[in-house]
């Protein structure tokens, strides 16, 4: 991964955490990794566990950030979430999968943040 992409992703995740908190949610962890995949943000919204996928883009050449989440990526996030819930004995908890799409200009200034609840 190039520095440009890594930098874009990090900035996007920082903005996404702020968006999650503005909605009154509590962030449990960031960048959860297990053998089944990664979850960008895990938060709590009341009694619901929220698994958040963050997508960031600096150009529109490949479409909107949220359009980059295909069925395979959604399935991978779901599997990692099931693992997280099992390991943390949260198997009976309500959960949902949200997406935060962050669009920036080439200098890294945020142009738009879209929060998509129950995205997949």
PDB file of C-alpha atoms in Angstrom:
ATOM      1  CA  UNK A   1       0.000   0.000   0.000  1.00  0.00           C
ATOM      2  CA  UNK A   2       1.352   3.380  -0.924  1.00  0.00           C
ATOM      3  CA  UNK A   3       1.854   6.157   1.606  1.00  0.00           C
ATOM      4  CA  UNK A   4      -0.829   8.209  -0.176  1.00  0.00           C
ATOM      5  CA  UNK A   5      -3.446   5.449   0.236  1.00  0.00           C
ATOM      6  CA  UNK A   6      -2.440   4.677   3.819  1.00  0.00           C
ATOM      7  CA  UNK A   7      -2.569   8.382   4.709  1.00  0.00           C
ATOM      8  CA  UNK A   8      -5.995   8.734   3.080  1.00  0.00           C
ATOM      9  CA  UNK A   9      -7.286   5.718   4.997  1.00  0.00           C
ATOM     10  CA  UNK A  10      -5.953   6.949   8.348  1.00  0.00           C
ATOM     11  CA  UNK A  11      -7.432  10.423   7.882  1.00  0.00           C
ATOM     12  CA  UNK A  12     -10.733   8.910   6.805  1.00  0.00           C
ATOM     13  CA  UNK A  13     -10.869   6.644   9.854  1.00  0.00           C
ATOM     14  CA  UNK A  14     -10.153   9.567  12.183  1.00  0.00           C
ATOM     15  CA  UNK A  15     -13.047  11.506  10.614  1.00  0.00           C
ATOM     16  CA  UNK A  16     -15.281   8.425  10.807  1.00  0.00           C
ATOM     17  CA  UNK A  17     -14.602   7.995  14.543  1.00  0.00           C
ATOM     18  CA  UNK A  18     -15.659  11.608  15.052  1.00  0.00           C
ATOM     19  CA  UNK A  19     -18.844  10.958  13.019  1.00  0.00           C
ATOM     20  CA  UNK A  20     -19.638   7.888  15.134  1.00  0.00           C
ATOM     21  CA  UNK A  21     -19.167   9.842  18.355  1.00  0.00           C
ATOM     22  CA  UNK A  22     -21.302  12.754  17.079  1.00  0.00           C
ATOM     23  CA  UNK A  23     -24.139  10.249  16.763  1.00  0.00           C
ATOM     24  CA  UNK A  24     -23.813   9.494  20.473  1.00  0.00           C
ATOM     25  CA  UNK A  25     -22.155   6.123  20.081  1.00  0.00           C
ATOM     26  CA  UNK A  26     -19.311   4.833  22.222  1.00  0.00           C
ATOM     27  CA  UNK A  27     -16.288   3.498  20.338  1.00  0.00           C
ATOM     28  CA  UNK A  28     -15.190   0.127  21.747  1.00  0.00           C
ATOM     29  CA  UNK A  29     -12.159  -0.315  19.486  1.00  0.00           C
ATOM     30  CA  UNK A  30     -10.530   0.625  16.205  1.00  0.00           C
ATOM     31  CA  UNK A  31      -8.853  -1.590  13.636  1.00  0.00           C
ATOM     32  CA  UNK A  32      -9.906  -4.892  15.193  1.00  0.00           C
ATOM     33  CA  UNK A  33      -7.976  -7.684  13.492  1.00  0.00           C
ATOM     34  CA  UNK A  34      -8.459 -11.420  13.677  1.00  0.00           C
ATOM     35  CA  UNK A  35      -7.671 -14.350  11.431  1.00  0.00           C
ATOM     36  CA  UNK A  36     -10.960 -13.782   9.572  1.00  0.00           C
ATOM     37  CA  UNK A  37     -10.462 -10.123   8.701  1.00  0.00           C
ATOM     38  CA  UNK A  38     -10.511  -6.585  10.017  1.00  0.00           C
ATOM     39  CA  UNK A  39     -13.203  -4.260  11.311  1.00  0.00           C
ATOM     40  CA  UNK A  40     -12.407  -0.556  11.145  1.00  0.00           C
ATOM     41  CA  UNK A  41     -14.546   0.588  14.094  1.00  0.00           C
ATOM     42  CA  UNK A  42     -16.587  -1.305  16.663  1.00  0.00           C
ATOM     43  CA  UNK A  43     -19.014   0.884  18.590  1.00  0.00           C
ATOM     44  CA  UNK A  44     -22.062   0.701  20.827  1.00  0.00           C
ATOM     45  CA  UNK A  45     -25.297   2.489  20.008  1.00  0.00           C
ATOM     46  CA  UNK A  46     -27.478   2.022  23.068  1.00  0.00           C
ATOM     47  CA  UNK A  47     -27.763  -1.749  23.354  1.00  0.00           C
ATOM     48  CA  UNK A  48     -26.678  -2.413  19.767  1.00  0.00           C
ATOM     49  CA  UNK A  49     -23.178  -3.422  18.737  1.00  0.00           C
ATOM     50  CA  UNK A  50     -22.200  -1.517  15.576  1.00  0.00           C
ATOM     51  CA  UNK A  51     -19.524  -2.731  13.163  1.00  0.00           C
ATOM     52  CA  UNK A  52     -18.412   0.163  10.972  1.00  0.00           C
ATOM     53  CA  UNK A  53     -16.591  -0.140   7.660  1.00  0.00           C
ATOM     54  CA  UNK A  54     -14.825   3.069   6.621  1.00  0.00           C
ATOM     55  CA  UNK A  55     -14.146   3.925   2.998  1.00  0.00           C
ATOM     56  CA  UNK A  56     -12.182   7.015   1.964  1.00  0.00           C
ATOM     57  CA  UNK A  57     -11.397   8.476  -1.433  1.00  0.00           C
ATOM     58  CA  UNK A  58      -9.573  11.545  -2.677  1.00  0.00           C
ATOM     59  CA  UNK A  59     -10.747  11.324  -6.274  1.00  0.00           C
ATOM     60  CA  UNK A  60     -13.947  10.259  -7.976  1.00  0.00           C
ATOM     61  CA  UNK A  61     -12.144   8.256 -10.655  1.00  0.00           C
ATOM     62  CA  UNK A  62     -13.268   4.945  -9.188  1.00  0.00           C
ATOM     63  CA  UNK A  63     -16.694   6.025  -7.985  1.00  0.00           C
ATOM     64  CA  UNK A  64     -17.986   6.881  -4.537  1.00  0.00           C
ATOM     65  CA  UNK A  65     -16.192   5.457  -1.498  1.00  0.00           C
ATOM     66  CA  UNK A  66     -19.177   3.354  -0.425  1.00  0.00           C
ATOM     67  CA  UNK A  67     -19.403   1.767  -3.879  1.00  0.00           C
ATOM     68  CA  UNK A  68     -16.143  -0.056  -3.208  1.00  0.00           C
ATOM     69  CA  UNK A  69     -17.799  -2.414  -0.699  1.00  0.00           C
ATOM     70  CA  UNK A  70     -18.813  -5.477  -2.622  1.00  0.00           C
ATOM     71  CA  UNK A  71     -20.462  -8.698  -1.456  1.00  0.00           C
ATOM     72  CA  UNK A  72     -17.114 -10.338  -0.652  1.00  0.00           C
ATOM     73  CA  UNK A  73     -15.984  -7.471   1.587  1.00  0.00           C
ATOM     74  CA  UNK A  74     -19.350  -7.375   3.365  1.00  0.00           C
ATOM     75  CA  UNK A  75     -19.151 -11.134   3.988  1.00  0.00           C
ATOM     76  CA  UNK A  76     -15.609 -10.800   5.338  1.00  0.00           C
ATOM     77  CA  UNK A  77     -16.674  -8.056   7.762  1.00  0.00           C
ATOM     78  CA  UNK A  78     -19.632 -10.185   8.880  1.00  0.00           C
ATOM     79  CA  UNK A  79     -17.359 -13.169   9.582  1.00  0.00           C
ATOM     80  CA  UNK A  80     -14.925 -11.029  11.576  1.00  0.00           C
ATOM     81  CA  UNK A  81     -17.869  -9.565  13.509  1.00  0.00           C
ATOM     82  CA  UNK A  82     -19.192 -13.044  14.343  1.00  0.00           C
ATOM     83  CA  UNK A  83     -15.739 -13.986  15.585  1.00  0.00           C
ATOM     84  CA  UNK A  84     -15.511 -10.822  17.717  1.00  0.00           C
ATOM     85  CA  UNK A  85     -18.907 -11.502  19.226  1.00  0.00           C
ATOM     86  CA  UNK A  86     -18.053 -15.135  19.994  1.00  0.00           C
ATOM     87  CA  UNK A  87     -14.692 -14.333  21.585  1.00  0.00           C
ATOM     88  CA  UNK A  88     -16.233 -11.564  23.701  1.00  0.00           C
ATOM     89  CA  UNK A  89     -19.273 -13.652  24.661  1.00  0.00           C
ATOM     90  CA  UNK A  90     -21.657 -11.269  22.907  1.00  0.00           C
ATOM     91  CA  UNK A  91     -23.364 -13.843  20.683  1.00  0.00           C
ATOM     92  CA  UNK A  92     -26.849 -12.776  21.824  1.00  0.00           C
ATOM     93  CA  UNK A  93     -26.238  -9.051  21.333  1.00  0.00           C
ATOM     94  CA  UNK A  94     -28.111  -7.068  18.697  1.00  0.00           C
ATOM     95  CA  UNK A  95     -25.778  -5.816  15.980  1.00  0.00           C
ATOM     96  CA  UNK A  96     -25.735  -3.913  12.723  1.00  0.00           C
ATOM     97  CA  UNK A  97     -23.271  -3.005   9.986  1.00  0.00           C
ATOM     98  CA  UNK A  98     -22.784   0.651   9.077  1.00  0.00           C
ATOM     99  CA  UNK A  99     -20.553   2.399   6.564  1.00  0.00           C
ATOM    100  CA  UNK A 100     -18.875   5.786   6.793  1.00  0.00           C
ATOM    101  CA  UNK A 101     -17.896   7.136   3.376  1.00  0.00           C
ATOM    102  CA  UNK A 102     -15.371   9.972   3.454  1.00  0.00           C
ATOM    103  CA  UNK A 103     -14.709  12.040   0.334  1.00  0.00           C
ATOM    104  CA  UNK A 104     -11.642  14.303   0.426  1.00  0.00           C
ATOM    105  CA  UNK A 105      -9.943  16.605  -2.011  1.00  0.00           C
ATOM    106  CA  UNK A 106      -6.401  15.887  -3.197  1.00  0.00           C
ATOM    107  CA  UNK A 107      -4.935  17.843  -0.277  1.00  0.00           C
ATOM    108  CA  UNK A 108      -6.831  15.742   2.263  1.00  0.00           C
ATOM    109  CA  UNK A 109      -9.514  18.282   3.144  1.00  0.00           C
ATOM    110  CA  UNK A 110     -12.828  16.562   3.826  1.00  0.00           C
ATOM    111  CA  UNK A 111     -15.479  17.462   1.275  1.00  0.00           C
ATOM    112  CA  UNK A 112     -18.226  15.124   2.457  1.00  0.00           C
ATOM    113  CA  UNK A 113     -18.892  12.475   5.097  1.00  0.00           C
ATOM    114  CA  UNK A 114     -21.828  10.164   4.549  1.00  0.00           C
ATOM    115  CA  UNK A 115     -22.974   7.906   7.380  1.00  0.00           C
ATOM    116  CA  UNK A 116     -24.938   4.891   6.137  1.00  0.00           C
ATOM    117  CA  UNK A 117     -26.790   3.008   8.845  1.00  0.00           C
ATOM    118  CA  UNK A 118     -27.588  -0.696   8.233  1.00  0.00           C
ATOM    119  CA  UNK A 119     -25.505  -0.597   5.050  1.00  0.00           C
ATOM    120  CA  UNK A 120     -25.292  -4.377   4.645  1.00  0.00           C
TER     121      UNK A 120
END
